[in-house]
Short mmCIF file of C-alpha atoms and ligand atoms in Angstrom, two decimals:
data_model
loop_
_atom_site.label_atom_id
_atom_site.label_comp_id
_atom_site.label_asym_id
_atom_site.label_seq_id
_atom_site.Cartn_x
_atom_site.Cartn_y
_atom_site.Cartn_z
CA LEU O 1 25.82 -61.47 -32.10
CA ARG O 2 28.44 -59.52 -30.22
CA ASP O 3 29.74 -57.69 -33.28
CA LYS O 4 26.23 -56.99 -34.54
CA PHE O 5 25.13 -55.27 -31.36
CA LEU O 6 28.38 -53.46 -30.67
CA THR O 7 28.22 -51.96 -34.17
CA LEU O 8 24.58 -51.01 -33.77
CA ILE O 9 25.38 -49.33 -30.46
CA ALA O 10 28.31 -47.42 -31.89
CA ASP O 11 26.14 -46.14 -34.74
CA ALA O 12 23.11 -45.18 -32.62
CA SER O 13 22.37 -41.50 -33.21
CA ASP O 14 20.16 -40.74 -30.23
CA GLU O 15 18.92 -42.10 -26.93
CA ALA O 16 15.69 -43.47 -28.40
CA ALA O 17 17.60 -45.56 -30.95
CA LEU O 18 19.88 -46.76 -28.18
CA GLU O 19 16.92 -47.85 -26.07
CA ALA O 20 15.53 -49.86 -29.01
CA ILE O 21 18.86 -51.62 -29.35
CA ARG O 22 18.93 -52.37 -25.63
CA VAL O 23 15.50 -54.00 -25.77
CA ALA O 24 16.44 -56.07 -28.84
CA ALA O 25 19.73 -57.20 -27.32
CA VAL O 26 19.46 -57.60 -23.55
CA GLY O 27 15.75 -56.98 -22.95
CA LYS O 28 13.56 -59.73 -21.44
CA LYS O 29 12.76 -61.07 -24.90
CA GLY O 30 15.98 -59.90 -26.50
CA GLU O 31 18.35 -62.03 -28.42
CA VAL O 32 20.67 -62.67 -25.50
CA ALA O 33 17.74 -63.82 -23.37
CA LEU O 34 16.63 -66.18 -26.12
CA LYS O 35 20.13 -67.67 -26.20
CA MET O 36 20.06 -68.06 -22.44
CA ARG O 37 16.85 -70.02 -22.71
CA GLU O 38 18.66 -72.50 -24.93
CA LEU O 39 21.07 -73.25 -22.06
CA GLY O 40 18.49 -75.65 -20.62
CA LYS O 41 18.75 -77.94 -23.60
CA MET O 42 22.51 -78.18 -23.38
CA THR O 43 24.62 -80.79 -21.67
CA PRO O 44 26.19 -79.66 -18.40
CA GLU O 45 29.60 -79.45 -20.11
CA GLU O 46 28.27 -77.27 -22.90
CA ARG O 47 26.40 -75.16 -20.38
CA GLN O 48 29.54 -74.56 -18.36
CA VAL O 49 31.10 -72.94 -21.37
CA ALA O 50 28.08 -71.19 -22.91
CA GLY O 51 26.62 -69.83 -19.63
CA PRO O 52 29.55 -67.65 -18.60
CA ALA O 53 30.10 -66.62 -22.22
CA LEU O 54 26.50 -65.36 -22.49
CA ASN O 55 26.74 -63.55 -19.18
CA ALA O 56 29.96 -61.92 -20.31
CA LEU O 57 28.29 -60.89 -23.56
CA LYS O 58 25.37 -59.40 -21.67
CA ASP O 59 27.74 -57.44 -19.45
CA GLU O 60 29.75 -56.25 -22.42
CA ILE O 61 26.63 -55.03 -24.26
CA ASN O 62 25.33 -53.31 -21.12
CA ALA O 63 28.65 -51.57 -20.64
CA ALA O 64 28.70 -50.45 -24.27
CA LEU O 65 25.13 -49.17 -23.93
CA ALA O 66 26.01 -47.17 -20.80
CA ALA O 67 29.12 -45.69 -22.40
CA LYS O 68 27.24 -44.71 -25.54
CA LYS O 69 24.41 -43.24 -23.46
CA ALA O 70 26.86 -41.05 -21.53
CA GLY O 71 28.40 -39.95 -24.80
CA LEU O 72 25.04 -39.00 -26.27
CA GLU O 73 24.14 -37.03 -23.13
CA ASP O 74 27.40 -35.12 -23.28
CA ALA O 75 26.76 -34.30 -26.92
CA ALA O 76 23.22 -33.13 -26.13
CA LEU O 77 24.52 -30.90 -23.35
CA ASP O 78 27.20 -29.43 -25.63
CA GLU O 79 24.53 -28.75 -28.20
CA ARG O 80 22.33 -26.97 -25.66
CA LEU O 81 25.20 -24.92 -24.32
CA ARG O 82 26.02 -23.81 -27.82
CA GLY O 83 22.40 -22.62 -28.30
CA GLU O 84 21.73 -21.11 -24.88
CA TRP O 85 24.60 -18.81 -24.16
CA LEU O 86 24.25 -15.89 -21.79
CA ASP O 87 26.37 -12.79 -21.95
CA VAL O 88 26.76 -11.76 -18.33
CA THR O 89 28.57 -8.59 -19.37
CA LEU O 90 25.44 -7.12 -21.02
CA PRO O 91 23.88 -4.24 -19.04
CA GLY O 92 20.74 -5.37 -17.17
CA ARG O 93 17.24 -4.30 -18.08
CA THR O 94 15.99 -2.44 -15.01
CA ARG O 95 12.42 -2.59 -13.88
CA ARG O 96 10.88 0.52 -12.33
CA GLN O 97 9.83 0.04 -8.76
CA GLY O 98 6.63 1.41 -7.30
CA THR O 99 6.89 3.86 -4.42
CA ILE O 100 4.62 4.96 -1.61
CA HIS O 101 2.53 7.98 -2.63
CA PRO O 102 3.65 11.18 -0.86
CA ILE O 103 0.24 11.58 0.78
CA SER O 104 0.48 8.06 2.21
CA GLN O 105 3.99 8.81 3.42
CA VAL O 106 2.87 12.01 5.10
CA THR O 107 -0.10 10.21 6.69
CA GLU O 108 2.28 7.66 8.17
CA GLU O 109 4.60 10.38 9.49
CA VAL O 110 1.69 12.28 11.05
CA THR O 111 0.42 9.10 12.69
CA ALA O 112 3.87 8.36 14.11
CA ILE O 113 4.30 11.86 15.55
CA PHE O 114 0.91 11.80 17.27
CA ALA O 115 1.54 8.26 18.47
CA ASP O 116 4.58 9.63 20.33
CA MET O 117 2.21 12.01 22.12
CA GLY O 118 -0.11 9.16 23.10
CA PHE O 119 -2.70 9.37 20.34
CA SER O 120 -3.99 6.15 18.82
CA VAL O 121 -5.74 5.82 15.45
CA ALA O 122 -9.53 5.72 15.01
CA GLU O 123 -11.41 5.09 11.78
CA GLY O 124 -14.79 5.79 10.24
CA PRO O 125 -16.56 5.21 6.92
CA GLN O 126 -16.08 7.52 3.93
CA ILE O 127 -19.79 7.25 3.16
CA ASP O 128 -21.62 8.33 6.28
CA SER O 129 -25.12 9.34 7.26
CA ASP O 130 -25.95 13.02 7.50
CA TRP O 131 -26.47 12.43 11.22
CA TYR O 132 -22.79 11.64 11.80
CA ASN O 133 -21.48 14.12 9.23
CA PHE O 134 -23.72 17.01 10.29
CA ASP O 135 -26.47 16.75 12.94
CA ALA O 136 -24.46 15.02 15.65
CA LEU O 137 -21.79 17.70 15.13
CA ASN O 138 -24.34 20.38 15.92
CA ILE O 139 -24.86 21.29 12.25
CA PRO O 140 -28.67 21.20 11.84
CA GLY O 141 -30.38 20.88 8.45
CA HIS O 142 -30.83 24.60 7.84
CA HIS O 143 -27.32 25.52 8.94
CA PRO O 144 -25.29 27.49 6.35
CA ALA O 145 -22.28 25.26 7.07
CA ARG O 146 -24.01 22.50 5.11
CA ALA O 147 -24.15 24.61 1.99
CA GLU O 148 -20.60 25.86 2.55
CA MET O 149 -19.28 22.33 2.64
CA ASP O 150 -20.21 21.63 -1.02
CA THR O 151 -21.43 18.22 0.01
CA PHE O 152 -21.65 15.25 -2.33
CA TYR O 153 -24.94 13.50 -1.58
CA MET O 154 -25.42 9.81 -2.35
CA HIS O 155 -28.09 9.13 -4.95
CA ARG O 156 -31.33 7.63 -3.63
CA ASP O 157 -34.12 6.03 -5.62
CA PRO O 158 -37.59 7.53 -5.11
CA GLY O 159 -39.29 5.79 -2.20
CA ASP O 160 -35.99 4.89 -0.54
CA ASN O 161 -36.62 6.16 2.98
CA ARG O 162 -33.26 5.43 4.51
CA PRO O 163 -31.60 8.48 6.05
CA PRO O 164 -29.60 10.46 3.49
CA HIS O 165 -25.95 9.56 3.18
CA VAL O 166 -23.08 11.74 2.04
CA LEU O 167 -19.44 11.40 1.13
CA ARG O 168 -18.09 12.66 4.42
CA THR O 169 -17.04 16.29 4.09
CA HIS O 170 -14.60 16.07 7.00
CA THR O 171 -13.17 13.55 9.44
CA SER O 172 -15.15 15.04 12.34
CA PRO O 173 -17.88 12.34 12.23
CA VAL O 174 -15.20 9.97 13.54
CA GLN O 175 -15.24 12.02 16.77
CA ILE O 176 -18.85 10.99 17.33
CA ARG O 177 -18.34 7.38 16.31
CA HIS O 178 -15.30 7.01 18.53
CA MET O 179 -16.86 8.56 21.65
CA GLU O 180 -20.04 6.55 21.10
CA THR O 181 -18.17 3.26 21.26
CA HIS O 182 -15.25 4.11 23.56
CA GLY O 183 -16.54 6.95 25.74
CA ALA O 184 -14.24 9.28 27.68
CA PRO O 185 -11.39 9.84 28.37
CA CYS O 186 -9.83 9.42 24.94
CA ARG O 187 -6.94 10.59 22.81
CA VAL O 188 -7.20 9.67 19.13
CA ILE O 189 -6.43 10.84 15.63
CA ALA O 190 -8.48 9.83 12.60
CA PRO O 191 -6.72 10.21 9.26
CA GLY O 192 -8.62 9.62 6.04
CA ARG O 193 -10.20 10.76 2.81
CA VAL O 194 -12.86 13.45 2.69
CA TYR O 195 -14.84 14.93 -0.18
CA ARG O 196 -16.11 18.34 -1.23
CA ALA O 197 -17.19 19.72 -4.60
CA ASP O 198 -14.33 22.16 -4.89
CA TYR O 199 -11.47 22.46 -7.37
CA ASP O 200 -8.63 24.96 -7.65
CA GLN O 201 -4.91 25.23 -6.95
CA THR O 202 -5.33 24.39 -3.28
CA HIS O 203 -8.55 22.33 -3.41
CA THR O 204 -9.39 18.94 -4.89
CA PRO O 205 -12.80 17.21 -4.63
CA MET O 206 -11.14 14.35 -2.74
CA PHE O 207 -8.58 15.29 -0.13
CA HIS O 208 -7.23 14.11 3.20
CA GLN O 209 -7.69 15.22 6.76
CA VAL O 210 -6.51 14.03 10.10
CA GLU O 211 -8.91 14.59 12.96
CA GLY O 212 -7.59 14.96 16.49
CA LEU O 213 -9.64 14.43 19.62
CA ALA O 214 -8.53 14.59 23.25
CA ILE O 215 -11.16 14.32 25.98
CA ASP O 216 -10.48 14.25 29.69
CA ARG O 217 -11.54 16.08 32.86
CA ASP O 218 -9.44 19.21 32.50
CA ILE O 219 -8.14 19.48 28.94
CA SER O 220 -7.87 23.07 27.70
CA MET O 221 -6.96 25.20 24.66
CA ALA O 222 -3.44 25.41 26.13
CA ASN O 223 -3.05 21.66 25.65
CA LEU O 224 -4.26 22.04 22.07
CA LYS O 225 -1.71 24.76 21.34
CA TRP O 226 1.15 22.71 22.81
CA VAL O 227 0.18 19.57 20.90
CA LEU O 228 -0.07 21.45 17.60
CA GLU O 229 3.24 23.23 18.10
CA GLU O 230 5.00 20.00 19.00
CA PHE O 231 3.46 18.36 15.96
CA VAL O 232 4.48 21.10 13.53
CA LYS O 233 8.03 21.20 14.87
CA ALA O 234 8.41 17.43 14.55
CA PHE O 235 6.78 17.30 11.13
CA PHE O 236 8.83 20.10 9.56
CA GLU O 237 11.93 19.16 11.56
CA VAL O 238 12.52 22.67 12.89
CA ASP O 239 13.14 24.12 16.36
CA GLU O 240 10.82 27.07 15.91
CA VAL O 241 7.69 27.48 13.85
CA GLU O 242 5.32 30.33 13.44
CA LEU O 243 1.69 29.40 13.83
CA ARG O 244 -1.15 31.87 13.68
CA PHE O 245 -4.26 31.09 15.73
CA ARG O 246 -7.23 32.98 14.32
CA ALA O 247 -10.50 33.15 16.20
CA SER O 248 -13.07 31.33 14.10
CA HIS O 249 -16.35 29.51 14.24
CA PHE O 250 -17.32 25.87 13.88
CA PRO O 251 -20.70 24.59 15.08
CA PHE O 252 -18.98 21.67 16.81
CA THR O 253 -16.37 23.63 18.80
CA GLU O 254 -16.59 26.56 21.20
CA PRO O 255 -14.36 28.48 21.22
CA SER O 256 -12.89 27.78 17.79
CA ALA O 257 -9.63 28.69 16.11
CA GLU O 258 -8.16 28.28 12.67
CA VAL O 259 -4.43 27.78 12.45
CA ASP O 260 -2.19 29.04 9.67
CA ILE O 261 1.47 28.43 9.06
CA ARG O 262 3.90 31.08 7.81
CA CYS O 263 5.15 30.45 4.28
CA SER O 264 6.18 32.05 1.02
CA TRP O 265 5.29 31.20 -2.58
CA GLU O 266 8.22 33.02 -4.18
CA GLY O 267 9.22 31.75 -7.60
CA GLY O 268 6.45 29.21 -7.71
CA ALA O 269 8.02 27.18 -4.90
CA LEU O 270 6.34 26.96 -1.55
CA LYS O 271 8.57 27.50 1.49
CA VAL O 272 7.58 26.99 5.08
CA GLY O 273 8.69 29.20 7.98
CA GLU O 274 9.52 32.32 5.97
CA GLY O 275 7.78 34.98 3.87
CA ASP O 276 4.62 37.01 4.24
CA ASP O 277 2.02 34.43 3.31
CA TRP O 278 -0.02 32.14 5.51
CA LEU O 279 -1.43 28.78 4.55
CA GLU O 280 -4.37 27.56 6.57
CA ILE O 281 -3.66 24.03 7.76
CA LEU O 282 -6.36 23.28 10.30
CA GLY O 283 -9.51 24.12 12.17
CA SER O 284 -9.77 23.45 15.88
CA GLY O 285 -11.41 24.29 19.16
CA MET O 286 -12.91 22.98 22.38
CA VAL O 287 -15.49 20.27 21.65
CA HIS O 288 -19.00 21.74 21.97
CA PRO O 289 -20.99 20.35 24.93
CA LYS O 290 -23.81 19.39 22.56
CA VAL O 291 -21.39 17.27 20.54
CA LEU O 292 -20.26 15.44 23.67
CA GLU O 293 -23.91 14.89 24.58
CA ASN O 294 -24.78 13.61 21.10
CA ALA O 295 -21.96 11.08 21.43
CA GLY O 296 -23.13 9.96 24.87
CA VAL O 297 -20.40 11.70 26.87
CA ASP O 298 -21.43 13.80 29.88
CA PRO O 299 -20.35 17.42 29.26
CA ASN O 300 -20.53 18.17 32.99
CA GLU O 301 -17.74 15.70 33.60
CA TRP O 302 -15.68 15.76 30.40
CA GLN O 303 -14.17 18.34 28.10
CA GLY O 304 -11.48 18.47 25.46
CA PHE O 305 -10.17 19.75 22.19
CA ALA O 306 -10.58 18.66 18.58
CA PHE O 307 -8.85 19.65 15.40
CA GLY O 308 -9.09 18.80 11.72
CA MET O 309 -5.89 19.22 9.74
CA GLY O 310 -5.43 19.08 5.97
CA ILE O 311 -2.90 16.35 5.26
CA ASP O 312 -2.50 17.48 1.65
CA ARG O 313 -1.84 21.04 2.82
CA ILE O 314 1.03 20.05 5.06
CA ALA O 315 2.35 17.73 2.33
CA MET O 316 2.39 20.70 -0.08
CA LEU O 317 4.34 22.69 2.47
CA LYS O 318 6.75 19.89 3.26
CA TYR O 319 7.58 19.22 -0.38
CA GLY O 320 7.26 22.81 -1.63
CA ILE O 321 4.50 22.00 -4.08
CA PRO O 322 2.27 24.95 -4.98
CA ASP O 323 -0.47 23.04 -6.83
CA LEU O 324 -2.36 20.45 -4.83
CA ARG O 325 -4.02 18.95 -7.91
CA ALA O 326 -0.74 17.47 -9.13
CA PHE O 327 -0.76 15.05 -6.18
CA PHE O 328 -3.74 13.26 -7.70
CA ASP O 329 -3.00 13.48 -11.43
CA SER O 330 -0.91 10.28 -11.39
CA ASP O 331 1.44 11.91 -13.88
CA LEU O 332 4.62 9.83 -13.63
CA ARG O 333 6.75 12.65 -15.01
CA TRP O 334 5.60 14.90 -12.18
CA LEU O 335 5.98 12.16 -9.57
CA ARG O 336 9.52 11.43 -10.78
CA HIS O 337 10.44 15.10 -10.92
CA TYR O 338 9.66 15.43 -7.22
CA GLY O 339 11.31 12.10 -6.43
CA PHE O 340 7.98 10.42 -5.60
CA ALA O 341 8.47 7.66 -8.19
CA ALA O 342 11.41 5.71 -9.54
N1 LIG U 401 -14.10 19.63 10.47
C1 LIG U 401 -13.54 20.94 10.26
C2 LIG U 401 -13.32 21.16 8.77
O1 LIG U 401 -13.26 20.23 8.04
C3 LIG U 401 -12.23 21.11 10.98
C4 LIG U 401 -12.34 21.03 12.45
C5 LIG U 401 -12.21 19.81 13.10
C6 LIG U 401 -12.59 22.17 13.19
C7 LIG U 401 -12.31 19.74 14.46
C8 LIG U 401 -12.69 22.10 14.57
C9 LIG U 401 -12.55 20.91 15.19
O2 LIG U 401 -13.19 22.26 8.33
#
């Protein structure tokens, strides 16, 4: 019995075969167990000899099984190691990482700079009613500004009598929404997407603005000028900037001014702070009393300034990019060229 099982164990080729041998030899109904059952029929003298011998046999077989099992496991591991080698000296395969879009980066920078001057962030919907986008801002239905804005109107089915909605043409409706819910005084910016049917080197149908609004008892144009100068200096990281305030007209501000920044386009690259060109970056002015009224703020008690700045415009200037459209083409070669993508 001993020789039979020890030979079988030595010859077992895998763990399954070994397990079968274990069951046949020392399992509950194995041959050793059967022999043990016979002990009962023996005389005490015989039992004293056979009992320990059987136990010793069982131990010996178990030990042989364990040793063989360890051997088989080692062999299996060797086999796997031979198949699954890894050359750690091979150069790695790199994966390209996504990056934050330059417009998003600029929006975050702008927000941080205004936050330092005490402005918090307000938000409004990109699809808004023509009340918020126009009427409340003192732009009545017949006003030429509506046509000038190249507005995208939302489609309505015949018989749908809800007020017309538009893709907001500017961030100014957020002025109304903010004052309506928070009243005066206030100091907020509202960055976001705006839409106009316009397309050329410096215009895309979707673009970004940041609205500014500061309302208090004695806020003036002087405060506006200081805030804008501080902003431009911080944003372009320069000690001096040249801004040009041009008298202008917006229905929702009185007086109004447009602000340009000195730049040059020499050699196809856009440079800020030098040259003979000016790039318009924002419209601004003192909030019209009617606008305050429409938003539920008493114009006899409160006054303040508002501005709407083109985020894409200042991003073009910051990165020296002459064609705005490239920002939204998602052309990886272009993004990589300017360091906007890995
Ligand atoms: N909403 C104006 C525009 O988009 C800009 C502006 C905002 C002007 C606030 C004055 C005050 O052109």
